[in-house]
mmCIF file of C-alpha atoms in Angstrom:
data_model
loop_
_atom_site.group_PDB
_atom_site.id
_atom_site.type_symbol
_atom_site.label_atom_id
_atom_site.label_comp_id
_atom_site.label_asym_id
_atom_site.label_seq_id
_atom_site.Cartn_x
_atom_site.Cartn_y
_atom_site.Cartn_z
ATOM 1 C CA MET A 25 -22.139 28.443 -9.978
ATOM 2 C CA ASP A 26 -23.826 25.851 -7.989
ATOM 3 C CA ARG A 27 -21.059 23.775 -6.157
ATOM 4 C CA GLY A 28 -23.692 21.369 -4.865
ATOM 5 C CA PRO A 29 -23.635 19.813 -1.161
ATOM 6 C CA ALA A 30 -20.370 19.154 0.371
ATOM 7 C CA TRP A 31 -19.237 15.507 0.703
ATOM 8 C CA ASP A 32 -20.274 14.546 4.213
ATOM 9 C CA ARG A 33 -17.677 12.420 6.333
ATOM 10 C CA VAL A 34 -18.009 8.822 5.720
ATOM 11 C CA THR A 35 -18.913 7.245 9.578
ATOM 12 C CA VAL A 36 -18.889 3.673 10.514
ATOM 13 C CA ASP A 37 -20.850 2.623 13.700
ATOM 14 C CA ILE A 38 -19.265 5.077 16.120
ATOM 15 C CA PRO A 39 -17.254 7.785 14.405
ATOM 16 C CA GLY A 40 -14.228 9.572 15.981
ATOM 17 C CA PHE A 41 -14.759 13.168 16.839
ATOM 18 C CA ALA A 42 -14.247 15.641 14.312
ATOM 19 C CA PHE A 43 -11.388 18.327 14.295
ATOM 20 C CA GLU A 44 -9.123 20.515 12.168
ATOM 21 C CA PRO A 45 -6.174 18.725 11.270
ATOM 22 C CA LYS A 46 -2.540 20.179 12.148
ATOM 23 C CA PRO A 47 0.110 20.593 9.494
ATOM 24 C CA PRO A 48 2.664 17.727 9.272
ATOM 25 C CA ARG A 49 5.988 18.208 10.749
ATOM 26 C CA SER A 50 8.506 16.049 9.000
ATOM 27 C CA ARG A 51 11.980 16.175 7.302
ATOM 28 C CA THR A 52 10.525 16.446 3.740
ATOM 29 C CA LEU A 53 7.503 17.516 2.155
ATOM 30 C CA ARG A 54 4.526 15.369 2.775
ATOM 31 C CA SER A 55 1.038 15.744 1.842
ATOM 32 C CA ASP A 56 -1.864 14.750 4.078
ATOM 33 C CA SER A 57 -3.313 12.687 1.538
ATOM 34 C CA GLU A 58 -2.789 11.391 -1.976
ATOM 35 C CA CYS A 59 -4.904 9.624 -4.964
ATOM 36 C CA ASP A 60 -4.246 8.243 -8.377
ATOM 37 C CA GLY A 61 -6.172 6.627 -11.087
ATOM 38 C CA TRP A 62 -5.660 5.512 -14.467
ATOM 39 C CA SER A 63 -6.202 2.309 -17.219
ATOM 40 C CA THR A 64 -3.665 0.844 -19.385
ATOM 41 C CA GLY A 65 -6.909 -0.743 -21.457
ATOM 42 C CA ALA A 66 -6.180 -4.229 -20.062
ATOM 43 C CA ILE A 67 -5.731 -2.952 -16.140
ATOM 44 C CA THR A 68 -7.314 -0.149 -14.508
ATOM 45 C CA LEU A 69 -5.630 1.474 -11.206
ATOM 46 C CA ARG A 70 -7.043 3.441 -8.309
ATOM 47 C CA SER A 71 -5.214 4.217 -5.196
ATOM 48 C CA ALA A 72 -5.158 6.505 -2.183
ATOM 49 C CA SER A 73 -3.132 7.141 0.942
ATOM 50 C CA LEU A 74 -4.109 9.139 3.440
ATOM 51 C CA ARG A 75 -2.832 10.565 6.986
ATOM 52 C CA GLY A 76 -4.498 8.958 9.994
ATOM 53 C CA TYR A 77 -6.441 11.002 12.464
ATOM 54 C CA GLN A 78 -3.996 10.541 15.292
ATOM 55 C CA HIS A 79 -0.996 11.965 12.942
ATOM 56 C CA ARG A 80 -3.453 14.745 12.122
ATOM 57 C CA TYR A 81 -4.530 15.545 15.623
ATOM 58 C CA TYR A 82 -0.778 15.724 16.731
ATOM 59 C CA GLY A 83 0.737 17.239 13.626
ATOM 60 C CA LEU A 84 2.698 14.262 12.570
ATOM 61 C CA PRO A 85 3.551 13.181 8.979
ATOM 62 C CA ARG A 86 1.695 10.267 6.920
ATOM 63 C CA GLN A 87 3.965 7.490 7.148
ATOM 64 C CA ASP A 88 2.408 5.448 4.464
ATOM 65 C CA ALA A 89 3.575 5.595 0.929
ATOM 66 C CA VAL A 90 2.394 4.137 -2.434
ATOM 67 C CA CYS A 91 3.285 4.296 -5.976
ATOM 68 C CA ALA A 92 2.660 2.683 -9.384
ATOM 69 C CA THR A 93 3.772 2.805 -12.889
ATOM 70 C CA VAL A 94 3.247 0.869 -16.234
ATOM 71 C CA HIS A 95 6.099 -1.322 -18.126
ATOM 72 C CA ALA A 96 4.949 -0.779 -21.597
ATOM 73 C CA GLY A 97 7.102 -3.973 -22.862
ATOM 74 C CA MET A 98 5.697 -6.303 -20.614
ATOM 75 C CA GLY A 99 2.321 -4.888 -20.719
ATOM 76 C CA ALA A 100 2.463 -4.783 -16.635
ATOM 77 C CA VAL A 101 1.579 -2.810 -14.011
ATOM 78 C CA ILE A 102 4.310 -2.346 -11.154
ATOM 79 C CA PHE A 103 3.122 -1.435 -7.896
ATOM 80 C CA ALA A 104 4.496 -0.947 -4.118
ATOM 81 C CA VAL A 105 2.539 0.126 -0.826
ATOM 82 C CA ALA A 106 4.777 0.763 2.385
ATOM 83 C CA ASP A 107 3.961 1.831 5.954
ATOM 84 C CA GLY A 108 6.402 3.254 7.770
ATOM 85 C CA VAL A 109 7.199 1.903 11.256
ATOM 86 C CA SER A 110 5.957 4.632 13.954
ATOM 87 C CA GLY A 111 9.078 4.007 16.284
ATOM 88 C CA ALA A 112 11.526 4.899 13.651
ATOM 89 C CA ASP A 113 12.611 8.802 13.494
ATOM 90 C CA ALA A 114 11.941 9.312 9.595
ATOM 91 C CA SER A 115 9.859 6.457 8.655
ATOM 92 C CA GLU A 116 7.989 8.628 6.221
ATOM 93 C CA ILE A 117 11.041 8.851 4.048
ATOM 94 C CA GLY A 118 11.907 4.982 4.371
ATOM 95 C CA ALA A 119 8.180 4.074 2.919
ATOM 96 C CA ALA A 120 8.567 6.621 0.157
ATOM 97 C CA GLU A 121 11.980 5.312 -0.858
ATOM 98 C CA ALA A 122 11.120 1.744 -0.342
ATOM 99 C CA CYS A 123 8.241 2.055 -2.938
ATOM 100 C CA TYR A 124 9.931 4.027 -5.389
ATOM 101 C CA THR A 125 13.135 2.036 -5.248
ATOM 102 C CA ALA A 126 11.019 -1.233 -5.351
ATOM 103 C CA ALA A 127 9.346 -0.200 -8.364
ATOM 104 C CA SER A 128 12.386 1.054 -10.102
ATOM 105 C CA ALA A 129 13.880 -2.300 -9.270
ATOM 106 C CA ILE A 130 11.065 -4.427 -10.871
ATOM 107 C CA ALA A 131 11.096 -2.013 -13.965
ATOM 108 C CA TRP A 132 14.908 -2.718 -14.267
ATOM 109 C CA GLN A 133 14.252 -6.388 -14.327
ATOM 110 C CA PHE A 134 11.908 -6.036 -16.899
ATOM 111 C CA ASP A 135 14.102 -3.951 -18.968
ATOM 112 C CA HIS A 136 16.782 -6.717 -18.976
ATOM 113 C CA GLY A 137 14.482 -9.692 -20.136
ATOM 114 C CA ALA A 138 13.188 -11.015 -16.725
ATOM 115 C CA ALA A 139 9.871 -12.777 -17.410
ATOM 116 C CA THR A 140 9.171 -13.225 -13.773
ATOM 117 C CA LEU A 141 10.407 -11.138 -10.492
ATOM 118 C CA ASP A 142 13.871 -11.923 -8.794
ATOM 119 C CA CYS A 143 12.067 -10.875 -5.508
ATOM 120 C CA ALA A 144 15.196 -11.571 -3.166
ATOM 121 C CA ARG A 145 17.496 -9.129 -5.559
ATOM 122 C CA ILE A 146 14.548 -6.480 -5.059
ATOM 123 C CA SER A 147 14.608 -6.557 -1.575
ATOM 124 C CA ARG A 148 18.489 -6.370 -1.279
ATOM 125 C CA ARG A 149 18.211 -3.408 -3.486
ATOM 126 C CA VAL A 150 15.734 -1.610 -1.626
ATOM 127 C CA ALA A 151 17.488 -2.530 1.869
ATOM 128 C CA ALA A 152 20.754 -1.024 0.250
ATOM 129 C CA ARG A 153 19.013 2.162 -0.750
ATOM 130 C CA LEU A 154 17.432 2.827 2.830
ATOM 131 C CA ARG A 155 20.832 2.178 4.250
ATOM 132 C CA TRP A 156 22.475 4.579 1.972
ATOM 133 C CA ARG A 157 19.588 7.186 2.625
ATOM 134 C CA ALA A 158 19.998 6.816 6.344
ATOM 135 C CA GLY A 159 23.803 7.713 5.946
ATOM 136 C CA GLN A 160 22.565 10.878 4.329
ATOM 137 C CA ILE A 161 20.638 11.694 7.079
ATOM 138 C CA LEU A 162 22.921 10.755 9.813
ATOM 139 C CA GLY A 163 25.793 12.224 7.909
ATOM 140 C CA ILE A 164 27.669 8.718 8.123
ATOM 141 C CA PRO A 165 28.758 6.650 5.266
ATOM 142 C CA ASP A 166 27.313 2.806 5.097
ATOM 143 C CA PRO A 167 25.560 2.744 8.604
ATOM 144 C CA ASP A 168 24.645 -0.828 9.682
ATOM 145 C CA THR A 169 20.984 -2.428 9.250
ATOM 146 C CA GLU A 170 20.324 -1.739 12.931
ATOM 147 C CA ARG A 171 21.218 1.993 13.229
ATOM 148 C CA ALA A 172 19.312 2.604 9.540
ATOM 149 C CA SER A 173 16.303 0.873 11.200
ATOM 150 C CA ARG A 174 16.223 3.357 13.754
ATOM 151 C CA ILE A 175 15.678 5.988 11.297
ATOM 152 C CA LEU A 176 13.923 4.531 8.201
ATOM 153 C CA ALA A 177 12.191 1.350 9.178
ATOM 154 C CA THR A 178 9.080 0.361 6.907
ATOM 155 C CA THR A 179 7.159 -2.491 5.663
ATOM 156 C CA LEU A 180 6.609 -3.378 1.993
ATOM 157 C CA VAL A 181 4.338 -5.067 -0.461
ATOM 158 C CA THR A 182 5.434 -4.741 -4.074
ATOM 159 C CA GLY A 183 5.058 -6.626 -7.561
ATOM 160 C CA ALA A 184 3.610 -6.602 -10.801
ATOM 161 C CA ALA A 185 0.358 -7.459 -12.441
ATOM 162 C CA TRP A 186 0.006 -8.784 -15.707
ATOM 163 C CA PRO A 187 -3.478 -9.231 -17.988
ATOM 164 C CA ARG A 188 -4.063 -12.812 -18.722
ATOM 165 C CA ASP A 189 -7.490 -14.596 -20.010
ATOM 166 C CA GLY A 190 -9.480 -11.522 -19.044
ATOM 167 C CA GLY A 191 -8.087 -11.423 -15.580
ATOM 168 C CA LEU A 192 -4.789 -10.649 -14.127
ATOM 169 C CA THR A 193 -1.820 -12.672 -13.178
ATOM 170 C CA VAL A 194 0.397 -11.122 -10.160
ATOM 171 C CA GLN A 195 3.301 -11.686 -8.700
ATOM 172 C CA LEU A 196 4.268 -10.003 -5.335
ATOM 173 C CA PHE A 197 5.937 -10.022 -2.036
ATOM 174 C CA ARG A 198 6.206 -8.463 1.310
ATOM 175 C CA ILE A 199 8.123 -7.692 4.135
ATOM 176 C CA GLY A 200 6.368 -6.891 7.223
ATOM 177 C CA ASP A 201 2.591 -7.082 8.014
ATOM 178 C CA SER A 202 0.974 -4.857 5.297
ATOM 179 C CA ALA A 203 -1.059 -7.074 3.167
ATOM 180 C CA ALA A 204 -2.957 -7.911 0.087
ATOM 181 C CA TRP A 205 -6.487 -9.608 -0.828
ATOM 182 C CA VAL A 206 -8.651 -10.570 -4.064
ATOM 183 C CA LEU A 207 -11.967 -9.025 -3.363
ATOM 184 C CA ASP A 208 -14.997 -10.633 -4.992
ATOM 185 C CA PRO A 209 -17.356 -7.724 -4.516
ATOM 186 C CA ASP A 210 -20.751 -9.509 -5.398
ATOM 187 C CA ARG A 211 -20.029 -12.119 -2.642
ATOM 188 C CA GLU A 212 -18.353 -9.546 -0.430
ATOM 189 C CA ARG A 213 -15.575 -11.835 0.026
ATOM 190 C CA TYR A 214 -11.907 -10.916 0.832
ATOM 191 C CA SER A 215 -9.491 -13.848 -0.047
ATOM 192 C CA PRO A 216 -6.117 -13.149 1.829
ATOM 193 C CA VAL A 217 -3.062 -13.276 -0.801
ATOM 194 C CA PHE A 218 -0.451 -13.870 1.838
ATOM 195 C CA GLY A 219 -1.002 -16.976 4.452
ATOM 196 C CA ALA A 220 -4.162 -18.157 3.544
ATOM 197 C CA SER A 221 -4.728 -18.074 -0.461
ATOM 198 C CA PRO A 222 -2.645 -20.881 -2.613
ATOM 199 C CA ALA A 223 0.072 -19.840 -4.976
ATOM 200 C CA LEU A 224 0.683 -20.688 -8.491
ATOM 201 C CA PRO A 225 2.583 -23.769 -8.845
ATOM 202 C CA GLY A 226 6.549 -23.247 -8.232
ATOM 203 C CA LEU A 227 5.536 -19.919 -5.931
ATOM 204 C CA ALA A 228 5.088 -21.846 -2.502
ATOM 205 C CA LEU A 229 4.027 -19.479 0.272
ATOM 206 C CA VAL A 230 6.850 -18.972 2.960
ATOM 207 C CA PRO A 231 5.961 -18.229 6.523
ATOM 208 C CA THR A 232 8.125 -15.426 7.986
ATOM 209 C CA GLU A 233 8.146 -13.474 11.180
ATOM 210 C CA VAL A 234 7.102 -9.900 11.081
ATOM 211 C CA THR A 235 10.237 -7.972 9.797
ATOM 212 C CA ALA A 236 10.844 -4.206 8.713
ATOM 213 C CA LEU A 237 13.243 -3.264 6.134
ATOM 214 C CA PRO A 238 16.101 -2.342 5.785
ATOM 215 C CA GLU A 239 16.276 -5.711 7.440
ATOM 216 C CA VAL A 240 15.739 -8.412 4.993
ATOM 217 C CA PRO A 241 14.277 -11.808 6.236
ATOM 218 C CA GLN A 242 16.034 -14.885 5.078
ATOM 219 C CA ALA A 243 12.812 -16.641 3.565
ATOM 220 C CA LEU A 244 10.802 -13.940 1.658
ATOM 221 C CA GLU A 245 7.252 -14.252 1.883
ATOM 222 C CA GLN A 246 6.292 -14.102 -1.865
ATOM 223 C CA THR A 247 3.495 -15.600 -3.886
ATOM 224 C CA ALA A 248 1.467 -15.622 -7.281
ATOM 225 C CA VAL A 249 -2.412 -15.309 -7.619
ATOM 226 C CA THR A 250 -4.889 -14.955 -10.447
ATOM 227 C CA VAL A 251 -7.684 -12.041 -10.281
ATOM 228 C CA GLY A 252 -10.386 -13.153 -12.541
ATOM 229 C CA PRO A 253 -13.013 -10.918 -13.942
ATOM 230 C CA GLY A 254 -15.272 -8.968 -11.798
ATOM 231 C CA GLN A 255 -12.405 -9.617 -8.921
ATOM 232 C CA VAL A 256 -10.297 -6.845 -7.402
ATOM 233 C CA LEU A 257 -6.691 -6.975 -6.283
ATOM 234 C CA LEU A 258 -6.496 -4.860 -3.245
ATOM 235 C CA VAL A 259 -2.930 -4.110 -1.669
ATOM 236 C CA GLY A 260 -2.879 -2.194 1.867
ATOM 237 C CA THR A 261 -1.338 -1.056 5.124
ATOM 238 C CA ASP A 262 -2.661 -2.337 8.296
ATOM 239 C CA GLY A 263 -4.541 0.997 8.691
ATOM 240 C CA PHE A 264 -6.840 -0.650 6.199
ATOM 241 C CA GLY A 265 -6.462 -4.312 6.902
ATOM 242 C CA VAL A 266 -7.050 -3.814 10.893
ATOM 243 C CA PRO A 267 -10.638 -2.431 10.547
ATOM 244 C CA LEU A 268 -11.330 -4.707 7.523
ATOM 245 C CA GLY A 269 -10.509 -7.883 9.595
ATOM 246 C CA ASP A 270 -11.813 -10.879 7.640
ATOM 247 C CA GLY A 271 -14.158 -8.696 5.549
ATOM 248 C CA ASP A 272 -17.471 -9.727 7.139
ATOM 249 C CA GLY A 273 -18.132 -6.523 9.002
ATOM 250 C CA GLU A 274 -19.277 -2.978 8.185
ATOM 251 C CA ILE A 275 -15.979 -2.078 6.878
ATOM 252 C CA GLY A 276 -15.855 -4.893 4.428
ATOM 253 C CA GLU A 277 -19.534 -4.414 3.227
ATOM 254 C CA LEU A 278 -18.495 -0.594 2.615
ATOM 255 C CA PHE A 279 -15.588 -1.328 0.515
ATOM 256 C CA ALA A 280 -17.106 -4.242 -1.369
ATOM 257 C CA ARG A 281 -20.031 -1.706 -2.280
ATOM 258 C CA THR A 282 -17.466 0.893 -3.008
ATOM 259 C CA LEU A 283 -15.307 -1.117 -5.432
ATOM 260 C CA ALA A 284 -17.821 -3.178 -7.205
ATOM 261 C CA SER A 285 -17.398 -0.800 -9.896
ATOM 262 C CA VAL A 286 -14.492 1.242 -10.567
ATOM 263 C CA PRO A 287 -14.844 4.519 -8.319
ATOM 264 C CA SER A 288 -13.274 7.808 -8.867
ATOM 265 C CA PRO A 289 -9.675 8.333 -7.386
ATOM 266 C CA PHE A 290 -11.370 11.065 -5.306
ATOM 267 C CA TRP A 291 -14.066 8.931 -4.081
ATOM 268 C CA LEU A 292 -11.765 6.031 -3.371
ATOM 269 C CA ALA A 293 -9.721 8.518 -1.089
ATOM 270 C CA HIS A 294 -13.133 10.077 0.663
ATOM 271 C CA VAL A 295 -14.333 6.639 1.180
ATOM 272 C CA LEU A 296 -10.824 5.307 2.709
ATOM 273 C CA ASP A 297 -10.968 8.178 5.083
ATOM 274 C CA PHE A 298 -13.983 6.885 6.805
ATOM 275 C CA SER A 299 -14.145 7.569 10.681
ATOM 276 C CA ARG A 300 -14.627 5.056 13.179
ATOM 277 C CA GLU A 301 -13.662 5.090 16.671
ATOM 278 C CA THR A 302 -10.391 3.878 17.690
ATOM 279 C CA PHE A 303 -9.293 3.383 14.295
ATOM 280 C CA ASP A 304 -6.798 6.248 13.676
ATOM 281 C CA ASP A 305 -3.753 4.935 11.674
ATOM 282 C CA ASP A 306 -2.610 6.080 8.370
ATOM 283 C CA ARG A 307 -4.622 4.136 5.621
ATOM 284 C CA THR A 308 -3.424 3.232 2.134
ATOM 285 C CA LEU A 309 -5.144 1.101 -0.342
ATOM 286 C CA LEU A 310 -4.150 0.296 -3.988
ATOM 287 C CA ALA A 311 -6.653 -1.433 -6.329
ATOM 288 C CA LEU A 312 -6.346 -3.273 -9.322
ATOM 289 C CA TRP A 313 -9.283 -4.472 -11.780
ATOM 290 C CA PRO A 314 -8.840 -6.192 -15.154
ATOM 291 C CA ALA A 315 -10.544 -4.161 -17.609
ATOM 292 C CA ARG A 316 -14.000 -5.177 -18.668
ATOM 293 C CA GLU A 317 -15.406 -5.713 -22.077
#
């Protein structure tokens, strides 16, 4: 059987040097990479999460996490993306726990009749779960937030998307410096969701200092946006956001081209694994498209 040519590494400008990654050392099983892709008929999802070149070189685990699911009753896609803080001892566990707990908390609210998200309640639920999990690791009951942060500190962006008028309505919030954008591929324009893009009425943006869970800021940074036909919602960690910048460079061009149509999950992961000198952090990207006719 002809296997065809291997997928060559995607390089941008000056690539980093090539090497064989070391296996990740972690308190839990943690794959180097993962990707996912499916469609509800109204919303199409692709996601990928990859260990960065620095962690591959030193044999450290991927500290990013991502998860997504569908709430059939609401017709909504629930999503979460997290980036474990590098200084925490087991932040890869914190990131995974934050994603799964946030998605479960959103589903619980929908199950109980909520039409919009109670973001403060979700964040408190995630923080409580991280303190509990830190207590398991430390072997002590109910550690305080500061002690739990030294073990499991993580950022989080989470929310839900509903189909509406051929596009999507999205409500989401973040704790920390992970980010989200609305991409118009035809114009190669990335509009930041937090801080620069306007919220829907009644959901004003609230600026906040960078904070990591299980600490919860007094004022959550939350918003709602619309994603029109032909646009894409992107949610990513800073391993994607930092090289992207304002989207005007080669990375912005690469992903505008890649996401102009829905790629396979494996191709998204392959492109996200691009090599560019000095950019070696873990990378996670989740993308949502309104389904086209």
